[in-house]
Short mmCIF file of C-alpha atoms in Angstrom, two decimals:
data_model
loop_
_atom_site.label_atom_id
_atom_site.label_comp_id
_atom_site.label_asym_id
_atom_site.label_seq_id
_atom_site.Cartn_x
_atom_site.Cartn_y
_atom_site.Cartn_z
CA MET K 636 -35.73 -3.28 83.35
CA THR K 637 -38.41 -1.10 81.77
CA THR K 638 -42.07 -1.94 82.29
CA ILE K 639 -44.47 -0.96 79.50
CA ASN K 640 -47.98 -0.24 80.80
CA LEU K 641 -51.08 -0.31 78.64
CA ILE K 642 -53.57 2.14 80.18
CA SER K 643 -57.09 1.37 78.99
CA PRO K 644 -59.07 4.41 77.83
CA VAL K 645 -62.27 2.65 78.89
CA ASP K 646 -61.71 3.21 82.61
CA GLY K 647 -58.11 4.35 83.06
CA SER K 648 -56.98 1.02 84.49
CA VAL K 649 -53.77 -0.82 83.64
CA TYR K 650 -55.10 -3.36 81.17
CA ALA K 651 -51.77 -5.04 80.47
CA GLU K 652 -48.12 -4.64 81.30
CA ARG K 653 -45.04 -6.16 79.77
CA THR K 654 -41.31 -5.96 80.47
CA ALA K 655 -39.24 -4.52 77.65
CA LEU K 656 -36.44 -6.71 76.37
CA PRO K 657 -32.95 -5.72 77.50
CA LEU K 658 -30.68 -4.80 74.59
CA ALA K 659 -28.76 -8.10 74.67
CA ASP K 660 -31.98 -10.13 74.52
CA ALA K 661 -33.29 -7.98 71.69
CA GLN K 662 -30.07 -8.46 69.76
CA ALA K 663 -30.36 -12.21 70.26
CA ALA K 664 -33.94 -12.18 68.96
CA VAL K 665 -32.87 -10.36 65.79
CA ALA K 666 -29.95 -12.78 65.37
CA ARG K 667 -32.40 -15.70 65.50
CA ALA K 668 -34.55 -14.00 62.89
CA ARG K 669 -31.58 -13.50 60.60
CA LYS K 670 -30.48 -17.12 60.99
CA ALA K 671 -33.97 -18.43 60.23
CA GLN K 672 -34.64 -16.13 57.28
CA GLY K 673 -32.56 -18.08 54.77
CA ASP K 674 -34.48 -21.32 55.23
CA TRP K 675 -37.78 -19.44 55.05
CA ALA K 676 -36.78 -17.69 51.82
CA ALA K 677 -35.74 -21.06 50.37
CA GLN K 678 -39.29 -22.36 50.73
CA PRO K 679 -41.28 -22.32 47.48
CA LEU K 680 -43.28 -19.11 47.06
CA GLU K 681 -46.51 -21.10 46.99
CA THR K 682 -45.64 -22.59 50.39
CA ARG K 683 -44.94 -19.21 51.91
CA ILE K 684 -48.20 -17.81 50.53
CA ALA K 685 -50.25 -20.72 51.89
CA THR K 686 -48.57 -20.47 55.30
CA VAL K 687 -49.13 -16.73 55.62
CA LEU K 688 -52.78 -17.05 54.60
CA ALA K 689 -53.19 -19.84 57.13
CA GLY K 690 -52.01 -17.32 59.70
CA ILE K 691 -54.73 -14.91 58.58
CA VAL K 692 -57.31 -17.67 59.01
CA ALA K 693 -55.99 -18.30 62.52
CA LEU K 694 -56.25 -14.59 63.29
CA GLU K 695 -59.86 -14.54 62.09
CA GLY K 696 -60.55 -17.43 64.42
CA MET K 697 -59.61 -15.22 67.37
CA ALA K 698 -62.23 -12.57 66.57
CA ALA K 699 -64.35 -13.21 69.65
CA GLU K 700 -61.37 -12.43 71.88
CA ILE K 701 -59.75 -9.72 69.76
CA VAL K 702 -62.78 -7.44 69.32
CA PRO K 703 -63.31 -6.71 73.04
CA GLU K 704 -59.53 -6.55 73.52
CA LEU K 705 -59.41 -3.77 70.96
CA ALA K 706 -62.11 -1.88 72.85
CA TRP K 707 -60.17 -2.18 76.09
CA GLN K 708 -56.83 -1.28 74.50
CA MET K 709 -57.68 1.68 72.27
CA GLY K 710 -61.41 2.33 72.58
CA ARG K 711 -62.96 1.18 69.30
CA PRO K 712 -66.59 0.10 69.82
CA VAL K 713 -67.27 -3.62 69.58
CA ARG K 714 -70.18 -2.95 67.19
CA TYR K 715 -67.67 -2.54 64.35
CA GLY K 716 -66.29 -6.05 64.75
CA GLY K 717 -62.59 -5.34 64.61
CA GLU K 718 -60.50 -5.02 61.45
CA PHE K 719 -60.95 -8.45 59.92
CA GLY K 720 -62.58 -7.43 56.64
CA GLY K 721 -59.73 -5.13 55.72
CA VAL K 722 -57.11 -7.61 56.90
CA ARG K 723 -58.57 -10.31 54.68
CA GLU K 724 -58.90 -7.96 51.68
CA ARG K 725 -55.30 -6.82 51.90
CA ALA K 726 -53.83 -10.25 52.60
CA ASP K 727 -55.71 -11.88 49.72
CA TYR K 728 -54.73 -9.18 47.27
CA MET K 729 -51.05 -9.21 48.17
CA ALA K 730 -51.01 -13.00 48.06
CA GLY K 731 -52.74 -12.96 44.69
CA ILE K 732 -50.20 -10.72 42.96
CA ALA K 733 -47.08 -12.18 44.56
CA SER K 734 -46.13 -14.69 41.86
CA ASP K 735 -46.34 -12.10 39.09
CA VAL K 736 -44.62 -9.28 40.96
CA LEU K 737 -41.81 -11.42 42.36
CA ALA K 738 -41.15 -13.30 39.13
CA ASP K 739 -37.85 -12.83 37.34
CA GLU K 740 -37.87 -10.08 34.73
CA VAL K 741 -36.18 -11.82 31.81
CA VAL K 742 -34.46 -9.41 29.45
CA GLU K 743 -32.87 -12.04 27.22
CA ASN K 744 -32.81 -15.83 27.10
CA SER K 745 -30.93 -16.73 23.92
CA ASP K 746 -28.29 -19.23 22.89
CA ASN K 747 -25.63 -16.72 23.93
CA PHE K 748 -26.98 -14.97 27.02
CA THR K 749 -29.44 -15.14 29.86
CA ARG K 750 -30.06 -11.71 31.33
CA LEU K 751 -32.61 -11.12 34.03
CA ILE K 752 -33.53 -9.09 37.09
CA ALA K 753 -34.56 -11.12 40.14
CA ARG K 754 -36.24 -9.93 43.32
CA GLU K 755 -34.52 -11.02 46.52
CA ALA K 756 -35.81 -10.62 50.08
CA GLN K 757 -34.37 -7.69 52.00
CA GLY K 758 -33.57 -9.99 54.92
CA VAL K 759 -34.92 -8.93 58.31
CA VAL K 760 -37.78 -6.43 58.20
CA PHE K 761 -38.61 -4.38 61.29
CA VAL K 762 -42.24 -3.29 61.61
CA ILE K 763 -43.08 -0.57 64.14
CA ALA K 764 -46.88 -0.59 64.22
CA PRO K 765 -49.30 2.05 65.54
CA TRP K 766 -52.24 1.63 67.88
CA ASN K 767 -55.06 3.22 65.87
CA TYR K 768 -55.51 0.25 63.48
CA PRO K 769 -53.19 -2.25 65.10
CA PHE K 770 -53.94 -5.14 62.76
CA LEU K 771 -54.60 -3.37 59.46
CA THR K 772 -51.49 -1.21 59.58
CA ALA K 773 -49.31 -4.12 60.65
CA VAL K 774 -50.43 -6.58 57.96
CA ASN K 775 -49.76 -3.96 55.28
CA THR K 776 -46.09 -4.83 55.71
CA ILE K 777 -46.06 -8.17 57.54
CA VAL K 778 -47.97 -10.11 54.90
CA PRO K 779 -45.97 -9.08 51.82
CA ALA K 780 -42.70 -9.14 53.77
CA LEU K 781 -43.21 -12.77 54.82
CA ILE K 782 -44.48 -13.81 51.40
CA ALA K 783 -41.40 -12.25 49.79
CA GLY K 784 -39.15 -14.37 52.01
CA ASN K 785 -38.19 -11.93 54.74
CA ALA K 786 -38.10 -12.55 58.45
CA VAL K 787 -40.19 -10.02 60.36
CA VAL K 788 -39.63 -8.49 63.79
CA LEU K 789 -42.70 -6.62 65.04
CA LYS K 790 -42.69 -3.93 67.70
CA HIS K 791 -46.22 -2.86 68.47
CA ALA K 792 -47.33 0.35 70.14
CA SER K 793 -47.57 0.27 73.93
CA GLN K 794 -51.27 1.12 73.61
CA THR K 795 -51.90 -2.13 71.71
CA LEU K 796 -49.44 -4.58 73.21
CA LEU K 797 -51.86 -7.49 72.90
CA ALA K 798 -52.32 -6.95 69.17
CA GLY K 799 -48.68 -7.85 68.57
CA GLU K 800 -49.06 -10.97 70.66
CA ARG K 801 -52.19 -11.99 68.76
CA LEU K 802 -50.43 -11.55 65.42
CA ALA K 803 -47.55 -13.73 66.56
CA GLN K 804 -49.93 -16.34 67.91
CA ALA K 805 -51.85 -16.40 64.63
CA PHE K 806 -48.90 -16.62 62.24
CA HIS K 807 -47.22 -19.28 64.33
CA ALA K 808 -50.45 -21.26 64.36
CA GLY K 809 -50.53 -20.95 60.57
CA GLY K 810 -47.06 -22.43 60.33
CA VAL K 811 -44.70 -19.45 60.13
CA PRO K 812 -41.63 -20.46 62.17
CA GLN K 813 -41.34 -18.69 65.50
CA ASP K 814 -37.97 -17.16 64.69
CA VAL K 815 -39.18 -15.96 61.27
CA PHE K 816 -41.95 -13.87 62.82
CA GLN K 817 -41.26 -12.40 66.24
CA ASN K 818 -43.22 -9.95 68.34
CA VAL K 819 -40.96 -7.99 70.69
CA VAL K 820 -41.53 -5.39 73.40
CA LEU K 821 -38.87 -2.68 73.22
CA ASP K 822 -38.28 0.72 74.75
CA HIS K 823 -37.17 3.65 72.60
CA ALA K 824 -33.50 3.43 73.52
CA THR K 825 -33.24 -0.24 72.58
CA THR K 826 -35.15 0.36 69.36
CA GLU K 827 -32.78 3.15 68.33
CA SER K 828 -29.72 1.06 69.27
CA LEU K 829 -30.84 -1.84 67.10
CA ILE K 830 -31.55 0.42 64.15
CA GLY K 831 -28.24 2.23 64.56
CA ASP K 832 -26.36 -1.08 64.65
CA ARG K 833 -27.92 -2.04 61.29
CA ALA K 834 -29.77 -4.95 62.83
CA PHE K 835 -32.48 -4.60 60.18
CA ASP K 836 -32.46 -4.47 56.40
CA PHE K 837 -35.72 -2.57 56.10
CA ILE K 838 -37.68 -0.56 58.66
CA ASN K 839 -41.37 0.28 58.32
CA PHE K 840 -42.73 2.84 60.75
CA THR K 841 -46.22 4.28 61.06
CA GLY K 842 -46.57 7.07 63.60
CA SER K 843 -45.77 10.67 64.34
CA VAL K 844 -43.50 13.03 62.45
CA GLY K 845 -41.28 13.19 65.53
CA GLY K 846 -41.08 9.42 65.61
CA GLY K 847 -40.18 9.33 61.93
CA ARG K 848 -37.39 11.81 62.46
CA ALA K 849 -36.05 9.66 65.31
CA ILE K 850 -36.07 6.60 63.04
CA GLU K 851 -34.23 8.43 60.26
CA LYS K 852 -31.70 9.80 62.73
CA ALA K 853 -31.06 6.35 64.20
CA ALA K 854 -30.72 4.82 60.73
CA ALA K 855 -28.42 7.55 59.40
CA GLY K 856 -25.33 6.03 57.79
CA THR K 857 -26.62 2.45 58.00
CA PHE K 858 -28.15 2.56 54.52
CA SER K 859 -31.07 0.52 55.82
CA GLY K 860 -34.22 1.07 53.81
CA THR K 861 -37.10 2.90 55.48
CA GLY K 862 -40.79 3.30 54.84
CA LEU K 863 -42.37 6.10 56.87
CA GLU K 864 -46.04 7.02 57.16
CA LEU K 865 -46.16 9.96 59.53
CA GLY K 866 -49.72 11.19 59.70
CA GLY K 867 -51.96 13.55 57.83
CA LYS K 868 -54.37 16.43 57.81
CA ASP K 869 -56.52 15.08 55.03
CA PRO K 870 -58.94 17.39 53.22
CA GLY K 871 -62.32 16.80 51.64
CA TYR K 872 -63.68 19.05 48.90
CA VAL K 873 -67.39 19.23 48.07
CA ARG K 874 -67.92 20.69 44.60
CA ALA K 875 -71.12 22.48 43.53
CA ASP K 876 -72.26 19.40 41.61
CA ALA K 877 -71.80 16.95 44.50
CA ASP K 878 -74.46 14.66 45.90
CA LEU K 879 -74.94 16.57 49.16
CA GLU K 880 -76.37 13.74 51.23
CA ALA K 881 -73.65 11.32 50.16
CA ALA K 882 -70.96 13.92 50.80
CA VAL K 883 -72.19 14.66 54.31
CA ASP K 884 -72.49 11.01 55.25
CA GLY K 885 -69.15 10.05 53.72
CA LEU K 886 -67.07 12.96 54.97
CA MET K 887 -68.52 13.00 58.46
CA ASP K 888 -67.95 9.29 58.83
CA GLY K 889 -64.42 9.88 57.56
CA ALA K 890 -63.95 12.58 60.17
CA MET K 891 -65.48 10.81 63.18
CA PHE K 892 -65.02 7.04 62.73
CA ASN K 893 -62.67 5.53 65.29
CA SER K 894 -63.10 8.79 67.23
CA GLY K 895 -61.22 10.54 64.44
CA GLN K 896 -58.13 8.42 65.01
CA CYS K 897 -57.53 7.42 61.40
CA CYS K 898 -54.33 8.06 59.46
CA CYS K 899 -56.38 9.08 56.42
CA GLY K 900 -59.34 10.49 58.35
CA ILE K 901 -60.90 13.75 57.19
CA GLU K 902 -59.71 16.73 59.25
CA ARG K 903 -60.59 19.64 56.92
CA ILE K 904 -63.65 20.11 54.70
CA TYR K 905 -64.01 22.72 51.98
CA VAL K 906 -67.51 23.17 50.57
CA HIS K 907 -68.59 25.18 47.54
CA GLU K 908 -70.43 28.26 48.71
CA SER K 909 -73.66 27.14 47.03
CA LEU K 910 -73.83 24.03 49.25
CA TYR K 911 -72.06 25.32 52.34
CA GLY K 912 -75.06 26.20 54.53
CA ALA K 913 -76.92 22.97 53.78
CA PHE K 914 -73.78 20.89 54.26
CA VAL K 915 -73.05 22.38 57.68
CA GLU K 916 -76.64 21.94 58.83
CA GLU K 917 -76.72 18.27 57.82
CA ALA K 918 -73.24 17.67 59.25
CA VAL K 919 -74.35 18.92 62.65
CA THR K 920 -77.41 16.65 62.51
CA TRP K 921 -75.12 13.73 61.63
CA ALA K 922 -72.77 14.43 64.53
CA ARG K 923 -75.57 14.82 67.06
CA ALA K 924 -76.87 11.37 66.11
CA GLN K 925 -73.69 9.69 67.35
CA ARG K 926 -73.63 7.89 70.69
CA LEU K 927 -70.50 8.45 72.76
CA GLY K 928 -69.98 5.87 75.46
CA ASN K 929 -68.53 2.60 76.66
CA PRO K 930 -67.09 0.81 73.59
CA LEU K 931 -68.10 -2.56 75.03
CA GLU K 932 -71.78 -1.66 74.56
CA GLN K 933 -73.33 -2.51 71.21
CA ASP K 934 -75.19 0.78 70.72
CA THR K 935 -72.04 2.91 71.19
CA THR K 936 -70.90 4.46 67.91
CA MET K 937 -68.01 6.48 69.36
CA GLY K 938 -65.75 5.20 72.09
CA PRO K 939 -63.10 7.09 74.02
CA MET K 940 -59.94 8.29 72.40
CA ALA K 941 -57.04 5.94 72.99
CA HIS K 942 -55.57 8.08 75.78
CA LYS K 943 -56.66 11.15 77.66
CA ARG K 944 -53.55 13.03 76.55
CA PHE K 945 -54.67 12.63 72.92
CA ALA K 946 -58.09 14.05 73.80
CA ALA K 947 -56.38 16.95 75.58
CA ILE K 948 -54.64 17.93 72.33
CA VAL K 949 -57.98 18.11 70.53
CA ARG K 950 -59.62 20.11 73.33
CA ASP K 951 -56.72 22.55 73.27
CA GLN K 952 -56.96 23.00 69.51
CA VAL K 953 -60.70 23.60 69.69
CA ALA K 954 -60.45 26.08 72.59
CA GLU K 955 -57.69 27.98 70.83
CA ALA K 956 -59.69 28.14 67.59
CA VAL K 957 -62.80 29.40 69.39
CA ALA K 958 -60.70 32.06 71.09
CA GLN K 959 -59.56 33.13 67.62
CA GLY K 960 -63.11 33.40 66.29
CA ALA K 961 -64.19 29.90 65.29
CA HIS K 962 -67.75 28.77 66.03
CA ALA K 963 -68.14 25.42 67.81
CA LEU K 964 -71.47 23.99 66.67
CA ILE K 965 -71.72 21.07 69.12
CA ASP K 966 -72.25 21.67 72.83
CA PRO K 967 -70.27 18.93 74.61
CA SER K 968 -73.00 18.83 77.27
CA GLU K 969 -75.18 17.14 74.64
CA PHE K 970 -72.94 14.10 75.14
CA SER K 971 -73.11 13.10 78.79
CA ALA K 972 -70.23 10.65 78.43
CA ASP K 973 -67.78 13.47 77.66
CA ASP K 974 -65.82 13.40 80.91
CA GLY K 975 -63.05 15.87 80.16
CA GLY K 976 -60.71 12.89 79.80
CA ALA K 977 -60.48 10.22 77.11
CA TYR K 978 -64.20 10.42 76.28
CA LEU K 979 -64.58 13.34 73.89
CA ALA K 980 -67.73 14.55 72.11
CA PRO K 981 -67.61 15.13 68.35
CA GLN K 982 -67.07 18.73 67.30
CA ILE K 983 -67.69 20.75 64.14
CA LEU K 984 -66.06 24.15 63.69
CA THR K 985 -67.03 26.89 61.27
CA HIS K 986 -65.58 30.39 60.77
CA VAL K 987 -62.19 28.71 60.81
CA THR K 988 -59.08 29.95 59.02
CA HIS K 989 -55.69 28.52 58.24
CA ASP K 990 -54.21 30.71 60.93
CA MET K 991 -55.68 28.23 63.43
CA ARG K 992 -53.80 25.12 64.54
CA VAL K 993 -56.94 23.02 64.15
CA MET K 994 -56.77 23.61 60.38
CA ARG K 995 -53.03 23.08 60.02
CA GLU K 996 -51.75 20.61 62.62
CA GLU K 997 -52.87 17.01 62.91
CA SER K 998 -55.74 16.66 65.39
CA PHE K 999 -56.27 12.89 65.21
CA GLY K 1000 -59.57 13.20 67.04
CA PRO K 1001 -63.30 13.78 66.48
CA VAL K 1002 -63.13 17.39 65.29
CA VAL K 1003 -63.43 18.85 61.81
CA GLY K 1004 -63.29 22.38 60.49
CA ILE K 1005 -65.51 23.39 57.57
CA MET K 1006 -64.82 26.31 55.24
CA SER K 1007 -66.73 27.80 52.31
CA VAL K 1008 -64.89 28.16 48.98
CA LYS K 1009 -65.93 29.93 45.79
CA ASP K 1010 -64.33 27.62 43.22
CA ASP K 1011 -61.92 24.77 42.48
CA ALA K 1012 -58.89 27.06 42.51
CA GLU K 1013 -59.56 28.25 46.05
CA ALA K 1014 -60.18 24.69 47.22
CA ILE K 1015 -56.93 23.48 45.67
CA ARG K 1016 -54.97 26.31 47.27
CA LEU K 1017 -56.39 25.54 50.70
CA MET K 1018 -55.98 21.79 50.39
CA ASN K 1019 -52.30 22.30 49.54
CA ASP K 1020 -51.79 24.79 52.38
CA CYS K 1021 -50.68 22.05 54.73
CA ALA K 1022 -47.50 20.31 55.82
CA TYR K 1023 -49.00 16.86 55.21
CA GLY K 1024 -50.00 14.92 52.10
CA LEU K 1025 -51.61 11.51 52.60
CA THR K 1026 -55.06 11.48 50.93
CA ALA K 1027 -57.53 13.99 49.51
CA SER K 1028 -61.23 13.39 48.91
CA ILE K 1029 -63.18 15.09 46.11
CA TRP K 1030 -66.97 14.91 45.96
CA THR K 1031 -68.34 15.55 42.47
CA ARG K 1032 -70.30 13.96 39.65
CA ASP K 1033 -67.52 14.89 37.20
CA ALA K 1034 -64.73 12.31 37.10
CA LYS K 1035 -62.75 14.36 34.59
CA ALA K 1036 -62.78 17.32 36.95
CA ALA K 1037 -61.75 15.11 39.87
CA ARG K 1038 -58.79 13.83 37.87
CA SER K 1039 -57.76 17.37 36.96
CA ILE K 1040 -58.10 18.66 40.51
CA GLY K 1041 -56.31 15.60 41.86
CA GLY K 1042 -53.36 16.33 39.63
CA GLN K 1043 -52.95 19.68 41.35
CA ILE K 1044 -53.15 18.43 44.94
CA GLN K 1045 -49.97 17.57 46.83
CA THR K 1046 -51.02 14.21 48.21
CA GLY K 1047 -50.36 10.49 48.01
CA THR K 1048 -53.88 9.30 47.10
CA VAL K 1049 -56.84 11.05 45.49
CA LEU K 1050 -60.30 9.62 46.14
CA MET K 1051 -63.56 10.60 44.44
CA ASN K 1052 -66.87 10.23 46.30
CA ARG K 1053 -65.30 8.27 49.11
CA CYS K 1054 -62.70 8.83 51.80
CA ASP K 1055 -60.85 7.19 54.68
CA TYR K 1056 -60.21 4.12 52.54
CA LEU K 1057 -57.13 2.18 51.53
CA ASP K 1058 -57.22 0.15 48.30
CA PRO K 1059 -54.62 -2.65 48.47
CA ALA K 1060 -54.24 -2.60 44.68
CA LEU K 1061 -53.03 0.99 44.85
CA CYS K 1062 -49.80 2.24 46.34
CA TRP K 1063 -50.17 3.58 49.89
CA THR K 1064 -47.82 6.52 49.99
CA GLY K 1065 -47.54 10.16 51.00
CA CYS K 1066 -45.55 13.31 50.53
CA LYS K 1067 -44.27 16.24 52.58
CA ASP K 1068 -44.40 15.57 56.35
CA THR K 1069 -46.53 12.48 55.78
CA GLY K 1070 -43.28 10.76 54.94
CA ARG K 1071 -42.12 8.52 52.15
CA GLY K 1072 -42.22 4.99 50.92
CA ALA K 1073 -44.61 2.60 49.22
CA ALA K 1074 -46.85 0.05 50.90
CA LEU K 1075 -49.25 -2.47 49.37
CA SER K 1076 -49.77 -2.85 45.59
CA ALA K 1077 -46.96 -4.20 43.44
CA LEU K 1078 -44.79 -1.33 44.65
CA GLY K 1079 -45.06 -2.63 48.20
CA TYR K 1080 -43.26 -5.81 47.17
CA LEU K 1081 -40.56 -3.80 45.42
CA ALA K 1082 -39.88 -1.96 48.69
CA LEU K 1083 -39.59 -5.21 50.63
CA THR K 1084 -37.21 -6.85 48.17
CA ARG K 1085 -34.07 -5.77 46.38
CA ALA K 1086 -33.14 -6.18 42.76
CA LYS K 1087 -30.41 -8.64 41.80
CA SER K 1088 -29.22 -8.68 38.22
CA TYR K 1089 -27.92 -11.76 36.40
CA HIS K 1090 -25.85 -11.47 33.23
CA LEU K 1091 -24.98 -15.03 32.20
CA LYS K 1092 -22.84 -15.54 29.14
CA LYS K 1093 -23.19 -19.08 27.85
CA ALA K 1094 -20.18 -21.09 26.71
#
């Protein structure tokens, strides 16, 4: 049997350990989910909505336990209070649109014919959730999948094992049958075997590009649907007409919040040459005001990265960039908690180029490179010079210009005067190596259901 260890970034201790299910037990769990799904789908939509929302209420009731657990599991400071605001916003929105989106699309209802398109649950939905926002990312799929009548099997990241258990505890307390929502601990081999055997009707994965490729390879030939969000290298562009103070505060928070471990966090900033010097100066001041330390302490604004190996990637990128001519503007010695391990000081790099890994490959840590640009065209070219396409942030007072620039950026979401934000009313999607699929919004329901057409000729 395989033991999954959760190593806490707070102190390097084993915070939790669980035994992965053997293949036969995992297959039995999925079989129970499939058997239970029909009865769940037969429940009135209003009942499913109320039950799922009751689960969200139960989850909110666990806040006092969950917030410090998050700090221990992946390092987010307790001062931020967990992910409950976003969870509630997304759950309420998806519940609110369900009856309209899932309603039959009636093409004709005459004396001679009834023709319509119905939405039917996919069946068993497999959610492979990441550790960086273990509740937010999971509910993006879990909530609409359950509301739409699917059974859900959740496999959470090893770094956030307890988050999966909390979600199961909450939804079961709200009334979702235990076999309809299951949290399972699986190793990679068992996961790939289940996918390859077509155990699931839809698979949602949030994680690395390599992980996404493994999912697609395992699913090849099964015709199972997949939704893949595989990371980003999201840019911010500060135009000449931007509100400088707002841009600095917004983009730096987008770059450093959660120690930079955000799927849509800002990793590259392009500033019009007229604002460049002032922007860099204020950005450095912003970064130096952060407090790196124990995430269980209320005055800590930046905790450790989730694992020391993640911090090592960022340190390597920074060192390599400096060796190639970049200027590192923050001396790590200014942050006494930077221990060379999981605790990593924020970093700002200037004199960077796109020949450097730090400006091309995902960092997923508290580092950002800043470049000066002469105009929109140069900014667009640089923003598109990337293998990823999740979000792009434009800072300007001209909405028409933002719309025009956004139309030229290869990305899934364009934001103006904000960043690192997911609007549940809008489709969460990406392009290029960020992956494919549609989460949240009405399109999220369409991904989690399948169309069934009815052509009924009346006697």
